[in-house]
XYZ file of C-alpha atoms in Angstrom:
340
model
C 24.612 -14.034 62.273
C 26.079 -11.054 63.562
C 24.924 -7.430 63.980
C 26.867 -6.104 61.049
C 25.731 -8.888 58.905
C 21.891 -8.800 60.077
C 21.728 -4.739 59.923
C 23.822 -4.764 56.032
C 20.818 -7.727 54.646
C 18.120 -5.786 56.440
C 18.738 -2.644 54.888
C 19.301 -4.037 51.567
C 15.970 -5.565 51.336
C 14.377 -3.249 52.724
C 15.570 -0.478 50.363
C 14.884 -2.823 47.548
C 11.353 -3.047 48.847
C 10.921 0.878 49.789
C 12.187 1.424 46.405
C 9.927 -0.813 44.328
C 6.926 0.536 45.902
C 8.265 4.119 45.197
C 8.863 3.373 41.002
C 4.979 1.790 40.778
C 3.434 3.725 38.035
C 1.328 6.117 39.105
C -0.701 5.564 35.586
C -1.862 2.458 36.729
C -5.431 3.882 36.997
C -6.266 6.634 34.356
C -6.045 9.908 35.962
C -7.441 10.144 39.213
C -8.940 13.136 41.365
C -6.240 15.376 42.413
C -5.780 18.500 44.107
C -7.391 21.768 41.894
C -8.556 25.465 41.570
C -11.429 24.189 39.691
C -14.448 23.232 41.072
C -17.023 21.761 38.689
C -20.604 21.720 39.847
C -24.451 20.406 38.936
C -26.768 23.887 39.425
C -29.998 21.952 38.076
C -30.764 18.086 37.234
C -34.047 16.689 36.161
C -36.265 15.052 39.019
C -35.245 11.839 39.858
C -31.650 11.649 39.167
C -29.413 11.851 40.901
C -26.259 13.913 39.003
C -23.462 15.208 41.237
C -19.426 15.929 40.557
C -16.562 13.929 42.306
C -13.322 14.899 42.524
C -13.440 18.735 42.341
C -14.036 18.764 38.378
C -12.857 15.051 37.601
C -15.716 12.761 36.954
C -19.814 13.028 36.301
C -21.762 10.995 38.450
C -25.148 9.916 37.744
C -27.355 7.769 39.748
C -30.851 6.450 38.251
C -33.422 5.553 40.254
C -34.841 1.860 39.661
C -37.396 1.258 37.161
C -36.757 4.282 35.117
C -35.023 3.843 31.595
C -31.912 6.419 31.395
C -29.612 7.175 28.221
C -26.647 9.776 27.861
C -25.752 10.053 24.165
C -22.014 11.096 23.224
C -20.274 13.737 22.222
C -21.233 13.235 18.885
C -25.137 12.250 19.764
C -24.289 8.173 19.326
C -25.378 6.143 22.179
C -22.707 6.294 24.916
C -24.514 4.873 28.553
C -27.783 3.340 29.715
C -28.975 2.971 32.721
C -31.623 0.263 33.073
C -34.603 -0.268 34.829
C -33.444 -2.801 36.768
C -29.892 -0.671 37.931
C -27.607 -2.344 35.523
C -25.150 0.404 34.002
C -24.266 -0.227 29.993
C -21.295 1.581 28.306
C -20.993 1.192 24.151
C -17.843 0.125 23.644
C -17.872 1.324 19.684
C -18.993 5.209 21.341
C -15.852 7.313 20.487
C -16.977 8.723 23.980
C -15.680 5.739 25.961
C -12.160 5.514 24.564
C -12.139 9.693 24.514
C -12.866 9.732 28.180
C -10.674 6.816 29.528
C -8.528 10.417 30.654
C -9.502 13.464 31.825
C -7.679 14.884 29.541
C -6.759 13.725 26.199
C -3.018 12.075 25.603
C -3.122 10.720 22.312
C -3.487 7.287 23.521
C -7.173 7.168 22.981
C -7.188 7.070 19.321
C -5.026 3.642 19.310
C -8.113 1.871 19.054
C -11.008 2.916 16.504
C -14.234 3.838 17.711
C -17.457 3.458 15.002
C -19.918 5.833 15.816
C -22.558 4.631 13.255
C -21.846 0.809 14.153
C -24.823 -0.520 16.268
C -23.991 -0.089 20.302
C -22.104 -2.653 21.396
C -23.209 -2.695 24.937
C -20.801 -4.078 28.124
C -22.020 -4.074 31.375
C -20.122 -1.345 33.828
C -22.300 -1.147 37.328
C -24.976 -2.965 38.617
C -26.152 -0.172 41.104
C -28.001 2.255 39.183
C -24.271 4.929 39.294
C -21.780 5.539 37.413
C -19.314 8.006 37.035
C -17.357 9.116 34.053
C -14.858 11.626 32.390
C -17.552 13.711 30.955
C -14.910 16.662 29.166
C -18.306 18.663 29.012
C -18.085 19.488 32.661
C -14.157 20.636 32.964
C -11.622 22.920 31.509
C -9.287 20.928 28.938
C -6.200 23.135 28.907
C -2.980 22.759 31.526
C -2.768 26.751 31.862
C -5.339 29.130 33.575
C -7.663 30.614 30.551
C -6.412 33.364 29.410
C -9.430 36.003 30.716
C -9.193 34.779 34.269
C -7.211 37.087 36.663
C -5.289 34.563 39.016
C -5.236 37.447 41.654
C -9.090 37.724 41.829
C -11.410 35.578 43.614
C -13.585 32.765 42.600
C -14.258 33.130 38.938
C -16.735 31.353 36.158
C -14.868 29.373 33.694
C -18.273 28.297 31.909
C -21.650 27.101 31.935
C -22.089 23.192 30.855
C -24.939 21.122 29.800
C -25.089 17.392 29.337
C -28.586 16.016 26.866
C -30.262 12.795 28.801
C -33.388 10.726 27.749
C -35.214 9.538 30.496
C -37.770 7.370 29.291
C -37.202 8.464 25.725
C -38.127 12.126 27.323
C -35.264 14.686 26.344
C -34.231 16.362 29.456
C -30.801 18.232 30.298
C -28.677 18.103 33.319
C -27.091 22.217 34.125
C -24.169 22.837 35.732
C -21.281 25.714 36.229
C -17.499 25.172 36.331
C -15.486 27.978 38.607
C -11.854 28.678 39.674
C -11.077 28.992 42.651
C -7.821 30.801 43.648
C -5.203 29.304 45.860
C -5.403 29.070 49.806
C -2.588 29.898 51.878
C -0.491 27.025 53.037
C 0.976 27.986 56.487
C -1.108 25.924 58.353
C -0.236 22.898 57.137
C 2.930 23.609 56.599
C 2.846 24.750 60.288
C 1.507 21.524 61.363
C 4.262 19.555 59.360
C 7.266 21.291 61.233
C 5.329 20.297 64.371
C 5.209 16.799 63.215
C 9.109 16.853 62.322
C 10.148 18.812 65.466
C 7.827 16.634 67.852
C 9.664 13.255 67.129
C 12.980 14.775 67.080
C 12.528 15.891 70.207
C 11.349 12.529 71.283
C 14.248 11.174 70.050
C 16.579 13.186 71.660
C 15.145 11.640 75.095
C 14.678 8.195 73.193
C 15.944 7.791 69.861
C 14.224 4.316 69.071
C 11.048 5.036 70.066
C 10.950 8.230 68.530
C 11.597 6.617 65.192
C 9.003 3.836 66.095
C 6.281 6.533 66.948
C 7.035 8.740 64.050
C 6.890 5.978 61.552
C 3.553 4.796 63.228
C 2.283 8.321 63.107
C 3.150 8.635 59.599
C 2.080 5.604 58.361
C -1.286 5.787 59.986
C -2.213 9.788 58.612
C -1.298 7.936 55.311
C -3.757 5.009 55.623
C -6.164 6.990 56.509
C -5.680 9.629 54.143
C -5.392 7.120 51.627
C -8.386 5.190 52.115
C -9.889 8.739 52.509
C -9.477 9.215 48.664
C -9.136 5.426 47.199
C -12.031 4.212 48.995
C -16.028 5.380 48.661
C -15.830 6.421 44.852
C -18.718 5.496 42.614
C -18.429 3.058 39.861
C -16.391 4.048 37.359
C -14.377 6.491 39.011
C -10.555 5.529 39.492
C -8.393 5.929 42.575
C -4.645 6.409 42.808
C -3.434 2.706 43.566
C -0.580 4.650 45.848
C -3.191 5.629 48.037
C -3.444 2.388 49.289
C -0.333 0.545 48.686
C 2.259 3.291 50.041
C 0.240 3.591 53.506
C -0.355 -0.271 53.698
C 3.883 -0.513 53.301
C 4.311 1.539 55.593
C 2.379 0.210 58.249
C 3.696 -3.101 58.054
C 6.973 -2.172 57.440
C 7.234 -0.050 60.907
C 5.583 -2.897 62.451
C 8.010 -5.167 61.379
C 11.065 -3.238 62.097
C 9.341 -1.743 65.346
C 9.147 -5.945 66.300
C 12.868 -6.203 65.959
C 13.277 -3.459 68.058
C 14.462 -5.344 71.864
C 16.886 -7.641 70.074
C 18.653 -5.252 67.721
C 17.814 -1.961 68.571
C 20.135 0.129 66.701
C 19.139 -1.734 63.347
C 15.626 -1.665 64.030
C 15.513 1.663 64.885
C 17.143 3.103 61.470
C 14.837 0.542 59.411
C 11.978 2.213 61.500
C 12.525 5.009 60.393
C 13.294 3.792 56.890
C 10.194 2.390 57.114
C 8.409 5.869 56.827
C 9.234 6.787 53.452
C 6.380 5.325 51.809
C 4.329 7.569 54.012
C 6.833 10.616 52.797
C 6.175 9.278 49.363
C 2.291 9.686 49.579
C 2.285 12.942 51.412
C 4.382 13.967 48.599
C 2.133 13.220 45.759
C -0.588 14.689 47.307
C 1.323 18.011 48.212
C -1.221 19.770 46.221
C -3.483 19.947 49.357
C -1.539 22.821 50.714
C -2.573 25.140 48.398
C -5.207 24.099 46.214
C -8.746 25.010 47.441
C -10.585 22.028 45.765
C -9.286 18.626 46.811
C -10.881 14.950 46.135
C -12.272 13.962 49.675
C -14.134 16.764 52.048
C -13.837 17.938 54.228
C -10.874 19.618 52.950
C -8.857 20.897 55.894
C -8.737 17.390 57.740
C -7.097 15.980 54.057
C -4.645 18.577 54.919
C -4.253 17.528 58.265
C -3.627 14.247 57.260
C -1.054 15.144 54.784
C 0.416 17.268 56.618
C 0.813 14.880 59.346
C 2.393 12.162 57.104
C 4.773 14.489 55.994
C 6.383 15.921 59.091
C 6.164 12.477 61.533
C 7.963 10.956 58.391
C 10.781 13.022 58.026
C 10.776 13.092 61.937
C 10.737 9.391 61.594
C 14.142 8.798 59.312
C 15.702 11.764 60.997
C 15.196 9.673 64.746
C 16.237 6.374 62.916
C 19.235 7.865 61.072
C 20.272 9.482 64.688
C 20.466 6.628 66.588
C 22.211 4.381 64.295
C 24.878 6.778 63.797
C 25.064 7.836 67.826
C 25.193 4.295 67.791
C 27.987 3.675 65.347
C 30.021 6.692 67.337
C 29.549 4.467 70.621
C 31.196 1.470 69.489
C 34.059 3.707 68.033
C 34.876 5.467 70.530
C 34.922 1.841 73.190
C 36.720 -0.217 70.009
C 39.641 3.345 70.656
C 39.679 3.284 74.013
């Protein structure tokens, strides 16, 4: 098989492949943490539990300690979870709660399937650890836009006060907590340390254009796995993670090692799928662009999540600028010998 051959198959499948991974649905889990101004937190919880926020304002955790008996009613007072004595988490499947908090916030889609607040709990099993966490809408703001008495050129601001009525032991008890926004941080740092990123491998590649793909897709992919597992990896029961955070890295890891392998025998392909190869990295910097500016983002501590995103970003485009380079410095070569 010739070079012309091998290079036109490679990058056909492996645009096929970069672009599959590119149209997954994000939806595939129900609305994960993301970057925000708001910043959800618990100011006073009974003794014993354990109740924190993940995720900046996103989900409720709760952790029980063994041998204690712990219900959280609905938002209509019908049994929603229990934790049991012996750590095993119950949800009520007929709670109106559970299908109203499968999102954080609500789409329509929950009401597709009937809930039957008066029906006796139906009971499924949903941790076996004594935690859980949930979409409790009690602890974050429902709307898209900023309320309407918050100044989004002042500092950080109350939103409200929350509550959320436990049982523990058939004891009434109540778990306290504030939601604030915060305002927006300023972004030249990272934005700083992605034109580093871009201008660093170009350089490299202008003294050696394959390996400066082959480092800045390595780069790239690696701030992405690690950012990635960062946020996909650690949550409690319960709480979902973006399934992009771990299949865009993983792609791209592979994917530069592969084309990074074919490097010695065809160097001018390899190099311009190398640098292909970083644009699932691009991808998940992308989605998580958010961490620039927002002060409140779903893995602490913050400014290393920025770092990492950051990172991804510039070695990536650095990456398919290096690989795009050579192959057409490469294409000019054989021109300009096929002329003379």
């Amino acid at each position: 098989m010739n070079m012309q051959r091998w290079t036109r198959r490679s990058l056909r499948s492996g645009l096929i492949g970069l672009g599959l991974l590119v149209l997954l649905p994000v939806s595939a889990s129900a609305d994960p943490p993301v970057p925000t101004n708001y910043r959800s937190t618990v100011v006073d919880s009974p003794a014993g539990i354990d109740a924190r926020i993940v995720g900046g304002d996103s989900f409720l955790v709760i952790e029980a300690p063994r041998g204690t008996l712990v219900e959280v009613p609905g938002y209509s007072d019908e049994p929603y979870l229990r934790f049991r004595e012996d750590g095993t988490v119950e949800r009520n499947a007929r709670s109106a709660a559970t299908l109203l908090n499968e999102s954080r916030y609500l789409t329509g889609a929950e009401t597709d399937v009937p809930a039957d607040n008066d029906a006796p709990p139906l009971w499924e099993v949903v941790a076996t650890e004594g935690t859980y966490a949930w979409h409790d809408h009690r602890v974050h703001f429902m709307g898209v836009d900023l309320p309407s008495r918050l100044d989004p050129r002042g500092g950080t601001q109350l939103v409200f006060e929350w509550e959320i009525p436990i049982t523990i032991d058939g004891e009434a008890a109540t778990i306290h907590g504030r939601l604030d926004w915060l305002p927006d941080e300023s972004p030249v740092l990272p934005i700083g340390i992605a034109v580093a990123g871009v201008a660093g491998i170009v350089g490299l590649a202008a003294r050696r254009q394959g390996l400066g793909a082959v480092l800045g897709a390595a780069v790239a992919g690696v701030a992405a796995m690690v950012g990635g597992a960062w946020l996909a990896l650690g949550l409690p029961a319960g709480a979902t993670a973006n399934p992009l955070d771990i299949a865009l890295p993983v792609a791209a890891v592979v994917a530069t090692v592969v084309a990074a392998a074919a490097m010695r025998a065809r160097p001018v392909a390899a190099a311009l799928l190398t640098g292909l190869a970083a644009v699932p990295a691009i991808v998940w910097a992308v989605t998580r662009i958010g961490a620039f500016q927002r002060p409140v983002l779903p893995a602490e501590p913050a400014g290393l999540l920025r770092g990492l995103v950051a990172l991804a970003l510039g070695a990536g485009i650095g990456a398919v600028a290096a690989g795009l380079w050579s192959f057409l410095s490469a294409g000019a070569e054989e021109l300009g010998r096929a002329e003379d």
